GROMACS .gro file of C-alpha atoms in nm:
model
  319
    1MET     CA    1  -4.928  -4.490   3.677
    2SER     CA    2  -5.023  -4.149   3.649
    3GLN     CA    3  -4.850  -3.948   3.366
    4ILE     CA    4  -4.482  -3.815   3.457
    5ASN     CA    5  -4.396  -3.433   3.378
    6LEU     CA    6  -4.058  -3.458   3.216
    7THR     CA    7  -3.831  -3.227   3.226
    8SER     CA    8  -3.629  -3.185   2.926
    9PRO     CA    9  -3.319  -2.949   2.961
   10ALA     CA   10  -3.304  -2.847   2.572
   11GLN     CA   11  -3.618  -2.752   2.549
   12LEU     CA   12  -3.660  -2.356   2.554
   13GLU     CA   13  -3.949  -2.193   2.826
   14GLY     CA   14  -4.107  -2.564   2.856
   15SER     CA   15  -4.295  -2.596   2.523
   16GLY     CA   16  -4.186  -2.653   2.175
   17ALA     CA   17  -3.896  -2.796   2.001
   18ILE     CA   18  -3.691  -3.056   2.311
   19ASN     CA   19  -3.350  -2.996   2.161
   20ALA     CA   20  -3.423  -2.621   2.130
   21LEU     CA   21  -3.155  -2.462   2.344
   22LEU     CA   22  -2.970  -2.802   2.214
   23VAL     CA   23  -2.920  -2.570   1.889
   24ASP     CA   24  -2.923  -2.274   1.971
   25ARG     CA   25  -2.589  -2.338   2.182
   26PHE     CA   26  -2.463  -2.516   1.892
   27LEU     CA   27  -2.448  -2.222   1.645
   28GLY     CA   28  -2.350  -1.976   1.924
   29GLU     CA   29  -2.020  -2.157   2.010
   30VAL     CA   30  -1.983  -2.231   1.632
   31ASP     CA   31  -2.000  -1.855   1.539
   32GLU     CA   32  -1.790  -1.773   1.801
   33THR     CA   33  -1.525  -1.968   1.762
   34LEU     CA   34  -1.565  -1.892   1.386
   35GLU     CA   35  -1.551  -1.527   1.514
   36ARG     CA   36  -1.217  -1.570   1.790
   37LYS     CA   37  -1.036  -1.824   1.493
   38SER     CA   38  -1.042  -1.587   1.186
   39ILE     CA   39  -0.862  -1.324   1.158
   40MET     CA   40  -0.970  -1.164   0.819
   41ARG     CA   41  -1.368  -1.165   0.958
   42ALA     CA   42  -1.314  -0.875   1.193
   43PHE     CA   43  -1.046  -0.708   0.919
   44VAL     CA   44  -1.236  -0.659   0.649
   45PRO     CA   45  -1.597  -0.596   0.614
   46THR     CA   46  -1.853  -0.805   0.410
   47GLN     CA   47  -2.113  -0.694   0.218
   48THR     CA   48  -2.475  -0.941   0.252
   49LEU     CA   49  -2.636  -0.976  -0.107
   50ILE     CA   50  -2.920  -1.068  -0.097
   51GLY     CA   51  -3.165  -1.080  -0.444
   52THR     CA   52  -2.887  -1.148  -0.689
   53ASP     CA   53  -2.553  -1.381  -0.701
   54THR     CA   54  -2.304  -1.043  -0.771
   55PHE     CA   55  -2.194  -0.754  -0.558
   56MET     CA   56  -2.045  -0.443  -0.796
   57LYS     CA   57  -1.870  -0.155  -0.704
   58LYS     CA   58  -1.783   0.120  -0.898
   59ARG     CA   59  -1.391   0.249  -0.921
   60ILE     CA   60  -1.301   0.566  -0.965
   61GLY     CA   61  -0.989   0.743  -1.191
   62GLY     CA   62  -0.829   1.014  -0.962
   63ALA     CA   63  -0.900   1.390  -0.997
   64THR     CA   64  -0.715   1.623  -1.109
   65VAL     CA   65  -0.629   2.011  -0.945
   66ALA     CA   66  -0.539   2.290  -1.109
   67GLY     CA   67  -0.469   2.679  -1.099
   68VAL     CA   68  -0.724   2.921  -1.268
   69GLN     CA   69  -0.612   3.208  -1.429
   70PRO     CA   70  -0.764   3.557  -1.426
   71GLY     CA   71  -1.095   3.599  -1.645
   72SER     CA   72  -1.051   3.218  -1.816
   73THR     CA   73  -1.337   2.962  -1.744
   74PRO     CA   74  -1.177   2.633  -1.615
   75GLN     CA   75  -1.197   2.347  -1.793
   76ALA     CA   76  -1.400   2.034  -1.686
   77GLU     CA   77  -1.169   1.737  -1.657
   78LYS     CA   78  -1.333   1.359  -1.752
   79LEU     CA   79  -1.317   1.120  -1.453
   80GLN     CA   80  -1.275   0.775  -1.545
   81PHE     CA   81  -1.486   0.470  -1.412
   82SER     CA   82  -1.469   0.105  -1.383
   83ASN     CA   83  -1.576  -0.153  -1.200
   84LYS     CA   84  -1.554  -0.461  -0.974
   85SER     CA   85  -1.775  -0.736  -0.889
   86VAL     CA   86  -1.723  -1.058  -0.648
   87SER     CA   87  -2.028  -1.380  -0.704
   88VAL     CA   88  -2.122  -1.575  -0.415
   89ASP     CA   89  -2.194  -1.952  -0.600
   90THR     CA   90  -2.028  -2.176  -0.324
   91VAL     CA   91  -2.154  -2.319  -0.063
   92ILE     CA   92  -1.896  -2.444   0.227
   93LEU     CA   93  -2.045  -2.719   0.481
   94ALA     CA   94  -1.919  -2.911   0.743
   95ARG     CA   95  -2.114  -3.188   0.848
   96SER     CA   96  -2.080  -3.448   1.156
   97ALA     CA   97  -2.278  -3.793   1.259
   98ILE     CA   98  -2.376  -3.820   1.585
   99PHE     CA   99  -2.514  -4.197   1.623
  100LYS     CA  100  -2.836  -4.257   1.877
  101LEU     CA  101  -2.932  -3.842   1.947
  102GLU     CA  102  -3.125  -3.963   2.212
  103ASP     CA  103  -2.787  -4.054   2.379
  104ILE     CA  104  -2.649  -3.706   2.418
  105GLN     CA  105  -2.932  -3.481   2.388
  106ASN     CA  106  -2.780  -3.379   2.732
  107ASP     CA  107  -2.470  -3.380   2.703
  108PHE     CA  108  -2.361  -3.018   2.558
  109SER     CA  109  -1.996  -3.136   2.564
  110ALA     CA  110  -1.997  -3.318   2.317
  111LEU     CA  111  -2.205  -3.109   2.130
  112SER     CA  112  -1.899  -2.828   2.233
  113LYS     CA  113  -1.663  -3.047   2.097
  114ILE     CA  114  -1.844  -3.047   1.752
  115ALA     CA  115  -1.853  -2.689   1.790
  116LEU     CA  116  -1.492  -2.605   1.835
  117GLU     CA  117  -1.384  -2.799   1.536
  118GLN     CA  118  -1.634  -2.675   1.294
  119GLY     CA  119  -1.564  -2.319   1.378
  120LYS     CA  120  -1.195  -2.383   1.353
  121LYS     CA  121  -1.177  -2.504   1.008
  122HIS     CA  122  -1.462  -2.286   0.880
  123GLY     CA  123  -1.218  -1.950   0.999
  124LYS     CA  124  -0.899  -2.152   0.858
  125VAL     CA  125  -1.094  -2.163   0.503
  126TYR     CA  126  -1.252  -1.763   0.534
  127ASP     CA  127  -0.916  -1.653   0.602
  128GLN     CA  128  -0.755  -1.858   0.341
  129ALA     CA  129  -0.992  -1.732   0.122
  130PHE     CA  130  -0.872  -1.379   0.183
  131PHE     CA  131  -0.487  -1.483   0.203
  132ILE     CA  132  -0.462  -1.621  -0.164
  133GLN     CA  133  -0.666  -1.294  -0.285
  134GLY     CA  134  -0.433  -1.084  -0.111
  135VAL     CA  135  -0.121  -1.302  -0.264
  136LYS     CA  136  -0.277  -1.244  -0.588
  137GLY     CA  137  -0.320  -0.825  -0.541
  138ALA     CA  138   0.013  -0.815  -0.487
  139ASP     CA  139   0.096  -0.981  -0.811
  140ALA     CA  140  -0.161  -0.761  -0.968
  141ALA     CA  141  -0.141  -0.483  -1.219
  142ALA     CA  142  -0.284  -0.153  -1.232
  143PRO     CA  143  -0.621  -0.104  -1.360
  144ASN     CA  144  -0.629   0.117  -1.631
  145LEU     CA  145  -0.783   0.442  -1.467
  146THR     CA  146  -0.626   0.704  -1.335
  147ASP     CA  147  -0.397   0.712  -0.995
  148TRP     CA  148  -0.458   0.353  -1.002
  149GLU     CA  149  -0.146   0.168  -0.892
  150SER     CA  150  -0.002  -0.151  -0.919
  151GLY     CA  151   0.063  -0.400  -0.687
  152THR     CA  152   0.366  -0.454  -0.430
  153SER     CA  153   0.617  -0.703  -0.452
  154VAL     CA  154   0.950  -0.856  -0.358
  155THR     CA  155   1.132  -1.058  -0.332
  156LEU     CA  156   1.449  -1.168  -0.136
  157ASP     CA  157   1.783  -1.171  -0.273
  158ALA     CA  158   1.899  -1.528  -0.250
  159ALA     CA  159   1.814  -1.919  -0.102
  160GLY     CA  160   1.795  -1.955   0.242
  161ASP     CA  161   1.750  -1.535   0.276
  162GLU     CA  162   1.432  -1.644   0.477
  163SER     CA  163   1.639  -1.749   0.746
  164ASP     CA  164   1.807  -1.456   0.764
  165PRO     CA  165   1.629  -1.179   0.989
  166ASP     CA  166   1.796  -0.898   0.957
  167LYS     CA  167   1.763  -0.920   0.556
  168VAL     CA  168   1.391  -1.029   0.615
  169ILE     CA  169   1.377  -0.702   0.808
  170ASP     CA  170   1.546  -0.466   0.548
  171HIS     CA  171   1.295  -0.616   0.247
  172LEU     CA  172   1.031  -0.607   0.496
  173ILE     CA  173   1.109  -0.228   0.565
  174GLU     CA  174   1.133  -0.197   0.151
  175LEU     CA  175   0.789  -0.359   0.159
  176VAL     CA  176   0.638  -0.064   0.310
  177ALA     CA  177   0.807   0.186   0.166
  178ALA     CA  178   0.759   0.071  -0.174
  179MET     CA  179   0.352   0.086  -0.042
  180LYS     CA  180   0.332   0.430   0.125
  181THR     CA  181   0.507   0.517  -0.272
  182LYS     CA  182   0.118   0.476  -0.348
  183ASP     CA  183   0.000   0.640  -0.149
  184VAL     CA  184  -0.173   0.378   0.074
  185GLU     CA  185  -0.232   0.476   0.436
  186LEU     CA  186   0.025   0.339   0.690
  187ASP     CA  187  -0.215   0.301   0.980
  188GLU     CA  188  -0.485   0.107   0.782
  189MET     CA  189  -0.155  -0.136   0.715
  190VAL     CA  190  -0.096  -0.465   0.870
  191LEU     CA  191   0.168  -0.705   0.859
  192PHE     CA  192   0.078  -1.116   0.835
  193LEU     CA  193   0.374  -1.332   0.898
  194ASN     CA  194   0.402  -1.670   0.837
  195PRO     CA  195   0.483  -1.884   1.186
  196THR     CA  196   0.817  -1.981   1.086
  197LEU     CA  197   0.897  -1.626   1.003
  198GLU     CA  198   0.778  -1.462   1.304
  199GLY     CA  199   0.995  -1.766   1.457
  200VAL     CA  200   1.305  -1.652   1.207
  201LEU     CA  201   1.233  -1.271   1.338
  202LEU     CA  202   1.237  -1.341   1.735
  203LYS     CA  203   1.602  -1.373   1.677
  204ALA     CA  204   1.659  -1.084   1.616
  205LYS     CA  205   1.834  -0.930   1.934
  206TYR     CA  206   1.538  -0.635   1.973
  207LEU     CA  207   1.235  -0.602   1.805
  208SER     CA  208   0.953  -0.301   1.854
  209ARG     CA  209   0.605  -0.391   2.008
  210LEU     CA  210   0.354  -0.177   2.067
  211ASP     CA  211   0.246  -0.097   2.434
  212GLY     CA  212  -0.119  -0.033   2.605
  213ALA     CA  213  -0.090   0.302   2.518
  214GLY     CA  214   0.038   0.293   2.185
  215THR     CA  215   0.351   0.376   2.206
  216ALA     CA  216   0.654   0.184   2.057
  217SER     CA  217   0.935   0.079   2.251
  218VAL     CA  218   1.142  -0.131   2.247
  219GLU     CA  219   1.195  -0.474   2.377
  220GLU     CA  220   1.349  -0.914   2.352
  221TYR     CA  221   1.125  -1.123   2.228
  222ARG     CA  222   0.843  -1.015   2.077
  223VAL     CA  223   0.722  -0.929   1.741
  224ASP     CA  224   0.485  -0.667   1.754
  225GLN     CA  225   0.519  -0.380   1.539
  226ILE     CA  226   0.760  -0.359   1.235
  227ALA     CA  227   0.825  -0.075   0.960
  228GLY     CA  228   0.558   0.097   1.168
  229LEU     CA  229   0.331  -0.177   1.066
  230ARG     CA  230   0.092  -0.404   1.349
  231VAL     CA  231   0.149  -0.782   1.312
  232MET     CA  232  -0.038  -1.068   1.351
  233VAL     CA  233   0.071  -1.422   1.284
  234THR     CA  234  -0.167  -1.659   1.128
  235ASN     CA  235  -0.111  -1.958   0.951
  236ASN     CA  236  -0.334  -1.971   0.710
  237LEU     CA  237  -0.083  -1.800   0.471
  238PRO     CA  238  -0.090  -1.976   0.159
  239GLN     CA  239   0.214  -2.254   0.182
  240THR     CA  240   0.178  -2.507  -0.081
  241ALA     CA  241   0.075  -2.560  -0.454
  242GLY     CA  242  -0.280  -2.603  -0.432
  243SER     CA  243  -0.662  -2.510  -0.473
  244HIS     CA  244  -0.906  -2.369  -0.183
  245VAL     CA  245  -1.283  -2.497  -0.159
  246LEU     CA  246  -1.470  -2.248  -0.291
  247ASN     CA  247  -1.265  -2.369  -0.621
  248SER     CA  248  -1.388  -2.728  -0.594
  249ILE     CA  249  -1.790  -2.697  -0.723
  250ASN     CA  250  -1.779  -2.468  -1.001
  251GLY     CA  251  -1.425  -2.587  -1.133
  252GLY     CA  252  -1.328  -2.213  -1.125
  253SER     CA  253  -0.941  -2.153  -1.014
  254ASP     CA  254  -0.978  -1.820  -0.900
  255PHE     CA  255  -0.829  -1.943  -0.577
  256ASP     CA  256  -0.533  -2.201  -0.731
  257ILE     CA  257  -0.191  -2.140  -0.572
  258SER     CA  258   0.121  -2.193  -0.812
  259ALA     CA  259   0.433  -2.334  -0.663
  260THR     CA  260   0.561  -1.961  -0.691
  261GLU     CA  261   0.278  -1.744  -0.535
  262ALA     CA  262   0.287  -2.058  -0.181
  263LYS     CA  263   0.666  -1.874  -0.152
  264VAL     CA  264   0.489  -1.601   0.049
  265LEU     CA  265   0.600  -1.546   0.339
  266ALA     CA  266   0.416  -1.211   0.499
  267LEU     CA  267   0.184  -1.009   0.339
  268VAL     CA  268   0.105  -0.636   0.392
  269LEU     CA  269  -0.308  -0.531   0.340
  270THR     CA  270  -0.561  -0.277   0.419
  271PRO     CA  271  -0.907  -0.385   0.489
  272ASN     CA  272  -0.948  -0.197   0.161
  273SER     CA  273  -0.756  -0.475  -0.042
  274PHE     CA  274  -1.097  -0.679  -0.079
  275LEU     CA  275  -1.407  -0.723  -0.240
  276SER     CA  276  -1.618  -0.960  -0.040
  277ALA     CA  277  -2.009  -1.059   0.033
  278GLU     CA  278  -2.155  -1.304   0.222
  279SER     CA  279  -2.522  -1.500   0.102
  280ILE     CA  280  -2.537  -1.693   0.401
  281GLY     CA  281  -2.421  -1.591   0.735
  282LEU     CA  282  -2.252  -1.886   0.955
  283THR     CA  283  -2.592  -2.117   0.988
  284ALA     CA  284  -2.599  -2.424   1.210
  285LYS     CA  285  -2.871  -2.717   1.184
  286VAL     CA  286  -2.899  -3.038   1.410
  287TRP     CA  287  -3.144  -3.268   1.235
  288GLU     CA  288  -3.211  -3.629   1.275
  289ASP     CA  289  -3.187  -3.887   0.938
  290HIS     CA  290  -3.443  -4.192   1.056
  291GLY     CA  291  -3.266  -4.442   0.771
  292SER     CA  292  -2.970  -4.373   0.896
  293ILE     CA  293  -3.096  -4.376   1.289
  294SER     CA  294  -2.840  -4.107   1.380
  295ASN     CA  295  -2.849  -3.719   1.385
  296TYR     CA  296  -2.651  -3.467   1.182
  297VAL     CA  297  -2.521  -3.191   1.270
  298ASP     CA  298  -2.482  -2.903   1.026
  299SER     CA  299  -2.282  -2.517   1.037
  300TYR     CA  300  -2.240  -2.382   0.648
  301LEU     CA  301  -2.194  -1.996   0.531
  302ALA     CA  302  -2.171  -1.860   0.159
  303PHE     CA  303  -1.923  -1.603   0.062
  304ASN     CA  304  -1.676  -1.544  -0.158
  305VAL     CA  305  -1.358  -1.257  -0.160
  306THR     CA  306  -1.161  -1.093  -0.456
  307PHE     CA  307  -0.883  -0.851  -0.446
  308ASP     CA  308  -1.029  -0.526  -0.470
  309ARG     CA  309  -0.746  -0.219  -0.493
  310PRO     CA  310  -0.367  -0.357  -0.621
  311ASP     CA  311  -0.179  -0.100  -0.439
  312ASN     CA  312  -0.288  -0.211  -0.125
  313CYS     CA  313  -0.126  -0.551  -0.174
  314GLY     CA  314   0.199  -0.548  -0.089
  315LYS     CA  315   0.422  -0.940  -0.030
  316LEU     CA  316   0.754  -1.066   0.058
  317ARG     CA  317   0.828  -1.401  -0.124
  318SER     CA  318   1.153  -1.611  -0.074
  319PHE     CA  319   1.385  -1.655  -0.350
   0.00000   0.00000   0.00000
């Protein structure tokens, strides 16, 4: 019998690895899901960190403006400097194993489901890390620099107030006003709510929303804008005391959440709230283990984040 010219649907341009397109499609679907599911991925710029494990950012204190007396030489002022750093030392991995690769090699739907699930989990872990640091930034003292301010934390007055939409809105307005007094730019602030608080606010008779042109209007049963801030709802704010996967390898405590911190109901943040770095961007691999006759499906990345400007971090918490 003559040799059969096999067609490999997962091969790139008819040559090379017979699973090349399988891997490429898997990576694309994980990456697409991460970008779609993660709020903070688009909200905060992340530094690429190569050649070192630590990214350092310079901080500068406020300058002083003074009048000039005729005939006199103005004195130069001494500006203060400090720094803030973030280190990337942990790889976060999602791994699945599939027995008998040949049975699914041309079935993209199986990998699509794995990609969807892994992308969702990567997005959740990514956003949770940022929101944990946002909580800690809201509780942080002011850095020892001129004109730098502390974070802002507002607490509801009594137990059960988180179920009263009017009281919640009053305290959110208080939170935003307090941050404005620290010269935080209104157009950079975004209000992040957990779904439970959104449900409470939906009980308010009228809520403000933005139309397609960015014009505020009043409409029932929408939570799009409060106190002039765009609202985003996320299930990734801390809800229970515990730790985070970024603490799991090196035994750190930067991402531990206490019972008090877990009382957060809403966060007000800006892109300047954070300092983040990434050494390994999202990477996907499909590889075969002959010992177990299985195909391993991996997706991983290495990043870290810390709060940078406490004055750009605000939170509302329950009593």
